[in-house]
Coordinates of C-alpha atoms and ligand atoms in Angstrom, one line a residue:
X128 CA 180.7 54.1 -16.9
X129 CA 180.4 57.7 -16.8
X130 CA 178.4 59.2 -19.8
X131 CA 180.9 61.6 -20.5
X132 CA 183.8 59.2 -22.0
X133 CA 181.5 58.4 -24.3
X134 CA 181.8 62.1 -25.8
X135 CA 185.9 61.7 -25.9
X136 CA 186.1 59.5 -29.1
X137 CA 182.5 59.7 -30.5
X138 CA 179.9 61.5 -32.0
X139 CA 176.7 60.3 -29.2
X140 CA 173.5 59.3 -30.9
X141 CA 171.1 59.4 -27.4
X142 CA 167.3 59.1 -27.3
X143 CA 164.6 59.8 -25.0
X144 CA 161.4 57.7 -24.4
X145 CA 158.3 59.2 -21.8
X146 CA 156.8 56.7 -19.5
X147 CA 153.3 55.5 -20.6
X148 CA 150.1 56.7 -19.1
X149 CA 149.5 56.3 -15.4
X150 CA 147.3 53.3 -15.7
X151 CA 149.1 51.6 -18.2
X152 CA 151.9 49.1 -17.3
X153 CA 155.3 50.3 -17.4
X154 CA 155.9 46.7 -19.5
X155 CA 153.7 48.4 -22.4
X156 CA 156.6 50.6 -23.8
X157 CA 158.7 47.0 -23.9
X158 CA 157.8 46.5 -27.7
X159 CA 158.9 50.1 -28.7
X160 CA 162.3 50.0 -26.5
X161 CA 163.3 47.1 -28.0
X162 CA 162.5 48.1 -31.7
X163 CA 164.6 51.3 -30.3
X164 CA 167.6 49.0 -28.9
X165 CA 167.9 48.2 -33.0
X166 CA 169.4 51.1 -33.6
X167 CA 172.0 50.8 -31.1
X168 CA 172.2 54.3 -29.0
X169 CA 174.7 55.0 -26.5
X170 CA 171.8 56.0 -23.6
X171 CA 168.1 56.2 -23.4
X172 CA 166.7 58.3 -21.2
X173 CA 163.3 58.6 -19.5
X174 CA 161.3 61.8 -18.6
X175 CA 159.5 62.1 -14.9
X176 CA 156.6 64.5 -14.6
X177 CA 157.3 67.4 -12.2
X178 CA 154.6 66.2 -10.4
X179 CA 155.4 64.3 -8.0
X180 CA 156.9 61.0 -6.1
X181 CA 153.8 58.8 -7.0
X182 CA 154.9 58.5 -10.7
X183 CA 158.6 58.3 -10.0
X184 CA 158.2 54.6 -10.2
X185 CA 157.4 54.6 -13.7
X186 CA 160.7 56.0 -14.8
X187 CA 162.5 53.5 -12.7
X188 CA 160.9 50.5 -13.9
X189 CA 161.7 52.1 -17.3
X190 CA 165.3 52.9 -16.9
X191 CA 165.8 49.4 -15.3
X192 CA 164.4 47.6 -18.5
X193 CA 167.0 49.6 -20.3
X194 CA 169.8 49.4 -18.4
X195 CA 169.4 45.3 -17.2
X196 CA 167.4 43.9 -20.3
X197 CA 168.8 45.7 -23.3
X198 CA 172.1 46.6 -21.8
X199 CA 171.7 49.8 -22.9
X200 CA 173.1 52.7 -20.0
X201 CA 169.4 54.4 -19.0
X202 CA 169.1 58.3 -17.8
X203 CA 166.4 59.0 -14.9
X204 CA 165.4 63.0 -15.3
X205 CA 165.0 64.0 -11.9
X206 CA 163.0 67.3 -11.1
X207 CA 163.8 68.9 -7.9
X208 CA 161.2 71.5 -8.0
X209 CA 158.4 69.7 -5.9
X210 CA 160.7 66.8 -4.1
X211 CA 162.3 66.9 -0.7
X212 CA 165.8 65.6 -0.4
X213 CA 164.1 62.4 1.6
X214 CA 162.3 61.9 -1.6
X215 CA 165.2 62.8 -4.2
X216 CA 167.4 60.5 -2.0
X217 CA 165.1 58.1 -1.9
X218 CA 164.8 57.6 -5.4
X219 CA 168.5 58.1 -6.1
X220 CA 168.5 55.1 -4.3
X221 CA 166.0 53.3 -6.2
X222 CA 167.9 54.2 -9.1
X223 CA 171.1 52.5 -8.0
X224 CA 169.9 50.0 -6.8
X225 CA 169.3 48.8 -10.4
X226 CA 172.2 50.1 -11.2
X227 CA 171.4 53.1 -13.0
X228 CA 173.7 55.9 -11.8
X229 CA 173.1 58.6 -14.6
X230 CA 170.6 61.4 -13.9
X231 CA 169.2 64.4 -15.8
X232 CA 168.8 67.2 -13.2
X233 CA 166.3 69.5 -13.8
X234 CA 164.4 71.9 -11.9
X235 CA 160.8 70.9 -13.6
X236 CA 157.9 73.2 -14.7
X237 CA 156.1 74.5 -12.7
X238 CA 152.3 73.0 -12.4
X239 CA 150.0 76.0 -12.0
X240 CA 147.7 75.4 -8.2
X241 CA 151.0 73.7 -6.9
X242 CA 153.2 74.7 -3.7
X243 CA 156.7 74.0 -4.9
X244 CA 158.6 71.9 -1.7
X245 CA 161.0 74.9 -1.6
X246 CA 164.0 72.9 -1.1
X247 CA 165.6 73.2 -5.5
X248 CA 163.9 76.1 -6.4
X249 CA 166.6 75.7 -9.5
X250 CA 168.6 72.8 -11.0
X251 CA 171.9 74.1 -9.9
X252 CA 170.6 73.5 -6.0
X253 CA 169.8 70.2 -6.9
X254 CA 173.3 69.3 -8.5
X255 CA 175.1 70.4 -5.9
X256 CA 173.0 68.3 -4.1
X257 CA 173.4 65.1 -5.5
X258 CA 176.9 65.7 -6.8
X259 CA 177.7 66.2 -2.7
X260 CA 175.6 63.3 -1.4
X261 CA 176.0 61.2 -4.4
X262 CA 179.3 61.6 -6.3
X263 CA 178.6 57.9 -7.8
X264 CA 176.2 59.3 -9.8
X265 CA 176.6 61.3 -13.3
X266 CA 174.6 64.0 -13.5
X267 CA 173.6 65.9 -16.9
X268 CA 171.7 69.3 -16.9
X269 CA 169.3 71.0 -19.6
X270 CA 170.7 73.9 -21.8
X271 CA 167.9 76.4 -23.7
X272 CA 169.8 77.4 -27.7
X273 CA 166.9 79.7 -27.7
X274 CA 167.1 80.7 -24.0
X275 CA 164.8 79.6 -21.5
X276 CA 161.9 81.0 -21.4
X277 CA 161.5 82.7 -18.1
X278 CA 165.6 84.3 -18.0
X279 CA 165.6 87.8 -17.6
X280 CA 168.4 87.7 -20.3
X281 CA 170.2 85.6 -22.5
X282 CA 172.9 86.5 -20.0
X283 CA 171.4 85.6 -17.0
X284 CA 170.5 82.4 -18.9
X285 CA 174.1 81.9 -19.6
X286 CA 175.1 82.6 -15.9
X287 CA 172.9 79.9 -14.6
X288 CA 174.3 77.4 -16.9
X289 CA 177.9 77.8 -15.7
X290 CA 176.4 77.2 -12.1
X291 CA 175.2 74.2 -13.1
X292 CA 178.4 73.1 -14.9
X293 CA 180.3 74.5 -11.4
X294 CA 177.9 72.5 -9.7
X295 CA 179.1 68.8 -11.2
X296 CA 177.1 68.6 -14.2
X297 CA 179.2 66.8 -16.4
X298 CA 177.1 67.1 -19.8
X299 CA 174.7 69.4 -21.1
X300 CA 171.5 68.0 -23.2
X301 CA 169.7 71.0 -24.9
X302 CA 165.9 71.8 -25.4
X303 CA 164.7 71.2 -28.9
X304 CA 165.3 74.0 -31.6
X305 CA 164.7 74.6 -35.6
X306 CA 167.2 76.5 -36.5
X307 CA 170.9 75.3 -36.1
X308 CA 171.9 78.8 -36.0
X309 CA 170.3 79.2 -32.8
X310 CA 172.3 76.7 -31.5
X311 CA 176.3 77.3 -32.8
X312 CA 175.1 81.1 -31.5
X313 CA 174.2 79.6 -28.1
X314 CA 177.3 77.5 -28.1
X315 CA 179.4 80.2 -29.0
X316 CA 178.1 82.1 -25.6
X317 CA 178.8 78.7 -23.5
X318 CA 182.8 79.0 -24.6
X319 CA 182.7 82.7 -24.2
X320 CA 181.3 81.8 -20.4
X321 CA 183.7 78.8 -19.9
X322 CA 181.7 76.1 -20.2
X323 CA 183.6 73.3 -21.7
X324 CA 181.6 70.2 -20.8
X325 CA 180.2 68.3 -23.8
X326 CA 176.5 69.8 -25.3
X327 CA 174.0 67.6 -27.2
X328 CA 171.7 68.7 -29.5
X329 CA 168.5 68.5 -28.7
X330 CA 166.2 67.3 -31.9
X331 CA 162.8 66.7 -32.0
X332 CA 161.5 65.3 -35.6
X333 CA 157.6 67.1 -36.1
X334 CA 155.7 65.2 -37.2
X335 CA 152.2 66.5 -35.8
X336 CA 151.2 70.6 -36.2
X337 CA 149.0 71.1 -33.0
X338 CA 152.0 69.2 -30.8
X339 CA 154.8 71.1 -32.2
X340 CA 152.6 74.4 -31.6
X341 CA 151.8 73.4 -28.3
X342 CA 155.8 72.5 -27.1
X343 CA 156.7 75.9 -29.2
X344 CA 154.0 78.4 -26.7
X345 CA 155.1 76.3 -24.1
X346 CA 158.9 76.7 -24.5
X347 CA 159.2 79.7 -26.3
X348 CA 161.3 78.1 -28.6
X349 CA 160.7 80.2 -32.4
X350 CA 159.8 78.5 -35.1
X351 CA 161.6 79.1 -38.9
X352 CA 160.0 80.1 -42.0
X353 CA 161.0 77.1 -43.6
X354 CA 159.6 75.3 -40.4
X355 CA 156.3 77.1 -40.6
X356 CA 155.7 76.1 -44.6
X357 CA 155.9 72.4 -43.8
X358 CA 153.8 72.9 -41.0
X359 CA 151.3 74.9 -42.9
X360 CA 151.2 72.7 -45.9
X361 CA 151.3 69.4 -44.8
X362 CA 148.8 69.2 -41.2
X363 CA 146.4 67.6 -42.7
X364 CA 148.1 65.0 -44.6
X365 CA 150.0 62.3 -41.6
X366 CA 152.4 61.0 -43.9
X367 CA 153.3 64.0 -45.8
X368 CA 153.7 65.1 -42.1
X369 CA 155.3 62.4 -41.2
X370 CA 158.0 62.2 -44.2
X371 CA 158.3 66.1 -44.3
X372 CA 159.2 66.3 -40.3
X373 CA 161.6 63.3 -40.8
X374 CA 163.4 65.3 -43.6
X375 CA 163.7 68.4 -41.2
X376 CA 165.1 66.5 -38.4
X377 CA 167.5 64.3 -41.2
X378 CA 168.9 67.9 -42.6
X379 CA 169.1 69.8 -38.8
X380 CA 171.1 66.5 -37.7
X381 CA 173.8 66.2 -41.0
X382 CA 174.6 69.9 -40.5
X383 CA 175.2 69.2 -36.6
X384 CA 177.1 66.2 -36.7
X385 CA 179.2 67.9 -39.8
X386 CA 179.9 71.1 -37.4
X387 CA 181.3 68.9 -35.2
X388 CA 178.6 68.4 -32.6
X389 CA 179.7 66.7 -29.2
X390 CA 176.0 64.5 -29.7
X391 CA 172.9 64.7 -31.1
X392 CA 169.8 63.5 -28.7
X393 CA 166.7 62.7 -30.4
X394 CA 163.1 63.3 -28.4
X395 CA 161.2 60.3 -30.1
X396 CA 158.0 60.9 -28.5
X397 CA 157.5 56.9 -28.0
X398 CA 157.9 56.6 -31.7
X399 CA 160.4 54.0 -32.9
X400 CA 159.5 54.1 -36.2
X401 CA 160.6 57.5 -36.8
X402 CA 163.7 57.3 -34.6
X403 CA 164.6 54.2 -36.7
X404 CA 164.0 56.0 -40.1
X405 CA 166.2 59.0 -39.0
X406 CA 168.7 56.7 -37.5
X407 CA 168.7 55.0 -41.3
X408 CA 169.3 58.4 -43.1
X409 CA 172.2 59.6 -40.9
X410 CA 174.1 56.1 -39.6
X411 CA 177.0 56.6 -42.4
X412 CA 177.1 60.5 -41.4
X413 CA 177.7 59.5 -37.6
X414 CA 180.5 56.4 -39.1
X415 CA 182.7 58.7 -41.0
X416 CA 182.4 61.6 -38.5
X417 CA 183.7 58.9 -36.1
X418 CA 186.1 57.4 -38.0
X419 CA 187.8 60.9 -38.3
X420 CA 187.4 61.2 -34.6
X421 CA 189.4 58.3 -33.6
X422 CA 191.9 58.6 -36.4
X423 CA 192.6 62.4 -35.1
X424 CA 192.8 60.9 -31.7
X425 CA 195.6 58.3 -32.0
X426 CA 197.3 60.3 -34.4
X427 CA 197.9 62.9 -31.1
Ligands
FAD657 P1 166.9 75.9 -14.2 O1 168.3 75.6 -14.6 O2 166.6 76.0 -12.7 O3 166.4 77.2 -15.0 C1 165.1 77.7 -14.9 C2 165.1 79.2 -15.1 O4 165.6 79.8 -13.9 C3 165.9 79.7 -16.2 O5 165.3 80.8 -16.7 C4 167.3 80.1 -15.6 O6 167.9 81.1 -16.3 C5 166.8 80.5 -14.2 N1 167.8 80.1 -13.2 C6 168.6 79.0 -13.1 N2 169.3 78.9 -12.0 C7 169.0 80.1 -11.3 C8 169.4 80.6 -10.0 N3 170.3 79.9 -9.3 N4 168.9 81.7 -9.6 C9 168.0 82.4 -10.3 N5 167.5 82.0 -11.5 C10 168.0 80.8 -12.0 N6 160.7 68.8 -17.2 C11 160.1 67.8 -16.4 O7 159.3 68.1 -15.5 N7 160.4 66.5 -16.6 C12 161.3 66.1 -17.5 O8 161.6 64.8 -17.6 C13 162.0 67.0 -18.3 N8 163.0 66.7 -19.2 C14 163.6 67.7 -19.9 C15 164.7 67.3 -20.7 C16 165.4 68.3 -21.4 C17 166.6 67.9 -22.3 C18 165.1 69.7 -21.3 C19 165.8 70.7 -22.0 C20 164.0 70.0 -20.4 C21 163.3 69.0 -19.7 N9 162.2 69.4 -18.9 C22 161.6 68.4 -18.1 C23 161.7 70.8 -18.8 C24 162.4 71.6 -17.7 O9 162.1 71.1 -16.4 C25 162.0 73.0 -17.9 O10 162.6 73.6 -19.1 C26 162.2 74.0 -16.7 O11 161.4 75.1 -17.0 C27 163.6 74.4 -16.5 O12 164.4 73.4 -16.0 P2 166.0 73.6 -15.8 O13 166.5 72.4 -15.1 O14 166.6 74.1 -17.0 O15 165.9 74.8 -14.7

C-alpha cells in the first residue's frame, strides 16, 4: 500500500530508528523494534549513511525485520549523492525483493575528503529517477521548516521542494524544529508554491545538550528561548533531561496534531523508551483528532 492513503483518513504517528554500529549485528536493534512495534506506528523508517554501498545492507536487513516480522510497512532513506544508478538500482532491488517498496529520497550530506559520484547531485534528480525506473515504489522527500541550510533563500528552498513534489514525491517528512511557528510559516509558503502532498512533522524529543547542539550547528535549525532554558538548566541532570525533553516534544506534538497536522514523525534516536512515553501522553490526542477525521469524511 502506498504511504500516502494512510494520510486521507488519519492523523500518521511514523518513527524513525538508525542502524546499529558497523560491527554490530543488524539483529541487535531487534529488542528496541519490537518494544517500538507496541506502540503501533503506521511506518518505521531506517536512516543510511551518505557514505556509501557497503553499509546499505544494514538498512535492508532492518527495513525487512519491520516490514516481514512486525508487519509494520518499513521506509529505506536512500541518498543519491555518492551512488551510481547501478548501485541505487541495485539496492531498489534489494529492497523489493523483501517487499519494501517505500523510500525516502534524499540527496545526503556531504562527507568532507569525498568525490560525490556526480550522477544526483540533488534529491529531485534522484526522484525522477526512481519514480521513471521504478514507479512501484513510493517515494517520500525531506522538507527544511527552518530552511535548509545551504539555500541561497527561503525561496530557492521553496523552489526545490516543488521539484521534488513535480518529480513523484508523494509525501514530505520534515527536518526537526523547536518552534511550531517555524513550521505553519513554512507550510504556509508550500501552499503558496502549490505543494499539496501531505507534510509530517518532524520531532525530535532532546533529551541530551551536547547532541541537540551538535544536530542544531549541523543543520542550522535555531533553537527557542524556552528551548535554550531547559537545555541550560537541566544538562547535567539525565532524567530531569530526560523528563523536561519529553515534555517539549509532548507540547510541540498536541499543538501540531490540534492545527491539523497531516503526521507527526518522531526521530527516536534508538530509544523506545522515550518514543513509548510520548506515544502514552499523546495516544487520546491522535484518537479524537481521528475520530473527527473519519466522521468529517463520511459525512461528505
Ligand atoms: P536536496 O533536496 O538536494 O537539497 C539540498 C540543498 O540543495 C538545499 O539547499 C536545496 O534548496 C538545494 N537544491 C535542491 N534541489 C536543487 C536543484 N535542483 N538545483 C540547485 N539546488 C537545489 N541524510 C543521510 O545521509 N541519510 C539519511 O538517512 C538521512 N535522513 C534524513 C531524513 C530526514 C527526514 C531529513 C529532513 C534529512 C535526512 N538526511 C539524511 C539529511 C539530508 O541528507 C540533508 O539534509 C541534506 O543536506 C539535504 O538532503 P535533501 O534530500 O533535502 O537535498
Amino acid at each position: 500500500m502506498s504511504l500516502t492513503a494512510l494520510f486521507k483518513d488519519k492523523t500518521v504517528f511514523s518513527l524513525e530508528v538508525f542502524p546499529p554500529k558497523k560491527d554490530s549485528p543488524k539483529e541487535a536493534i531487534l529488542p528496541t523494534l519490537q518494544q517500538l512495534q507496541a506502540i503501533n506506528p503506521d511506518f518505521i523508517s531506517v536512516t543510511l549513511g551518505a557514505g556509501g554501498s557497503t553499509h546499505s545492507s544494514g538498512t535492508v536487513q532492518i527495513t525487512d525485520l519491520i516490514q516481514n516480522q512486525l508487519n509494520i510497512p518499513a521506509v529505506a532513506h536512500v541518498p543519491g549523492l555518492y551512488q551510481t544508478k547501478e548501485q541505487v538500482l541495485n539496492l531498489l532491488d534489494h529492497l523489493a525483493e523483501n517487499n519494501v517498496k517505500n523510500i525516502l529520497a534524499l540527496r545526503g550530506d556531504r562527507i568532507p575528503g569525498k568525490e560525490p559520484a556526480g550522477v544526483f547531485n540533488h534529491a529531485n534528480e534522484l526522484i525522477s529517477f526512481v519514480h521513471e525506473k521504478r514507479p512501484d515504489f513510493s517515494i517520500a522527500s525531506a522538507c527544511y521548516p527552518d530552511c535548509h541550510a545551504e539555500a541561497a533563500s527561503f525561496v530557492d528552498d521553496i523552489a526545490h521542494l516543488r521539484q521534488k513534489v513535480d518529480a513523484g514525491a508523494d509525501h514530505l517528512i520534515s527536518q526537526l524544529f523547536f518552534d511550531n511557528q517555524s513550521f505553519y510559516d513554512f507550510k504556509e509558503k508550500t501552499e503558496i508554491a502549490g505543494i499539496h502532498v501531505p507534510i509530517e512533522a518532524g520531532i525530535m524529543p532532546c533529551t541530551n545538550k551536547k547532541q541537540i547542539e551538535r544536530i542544531a550547528s549541523i543543520t542550522g535549525v535555531p533553537l527557542p528561548k524556552k528551548f535554550v532554558a531547559i537545555l541550560d538548566r537541566y544538562a547535567d541532570s539525565k532524567e530531569a533531561m530526560r523528563d523536561a525533553g519529553i515534555a517539549f516534544a509532548v507540547d510541540q506534538i498536541i499543538d501540531l496534531v490540534s492545527e491539523g497536522v497531516d503526521g507527526i514523525h518522531l526521530y527516536t534516536m534508538n530509544r523506545a523508551d522515550i518514543a513509548e512515553r510520548i506515544w502514552d501522553a499523546t495516544k487520546s490526542v491522535f484518537a479524537a483528532a481521528n475520530s473527527k477525521k473519519q466522521q468529517r469524511a463520511s459525512s461528505h
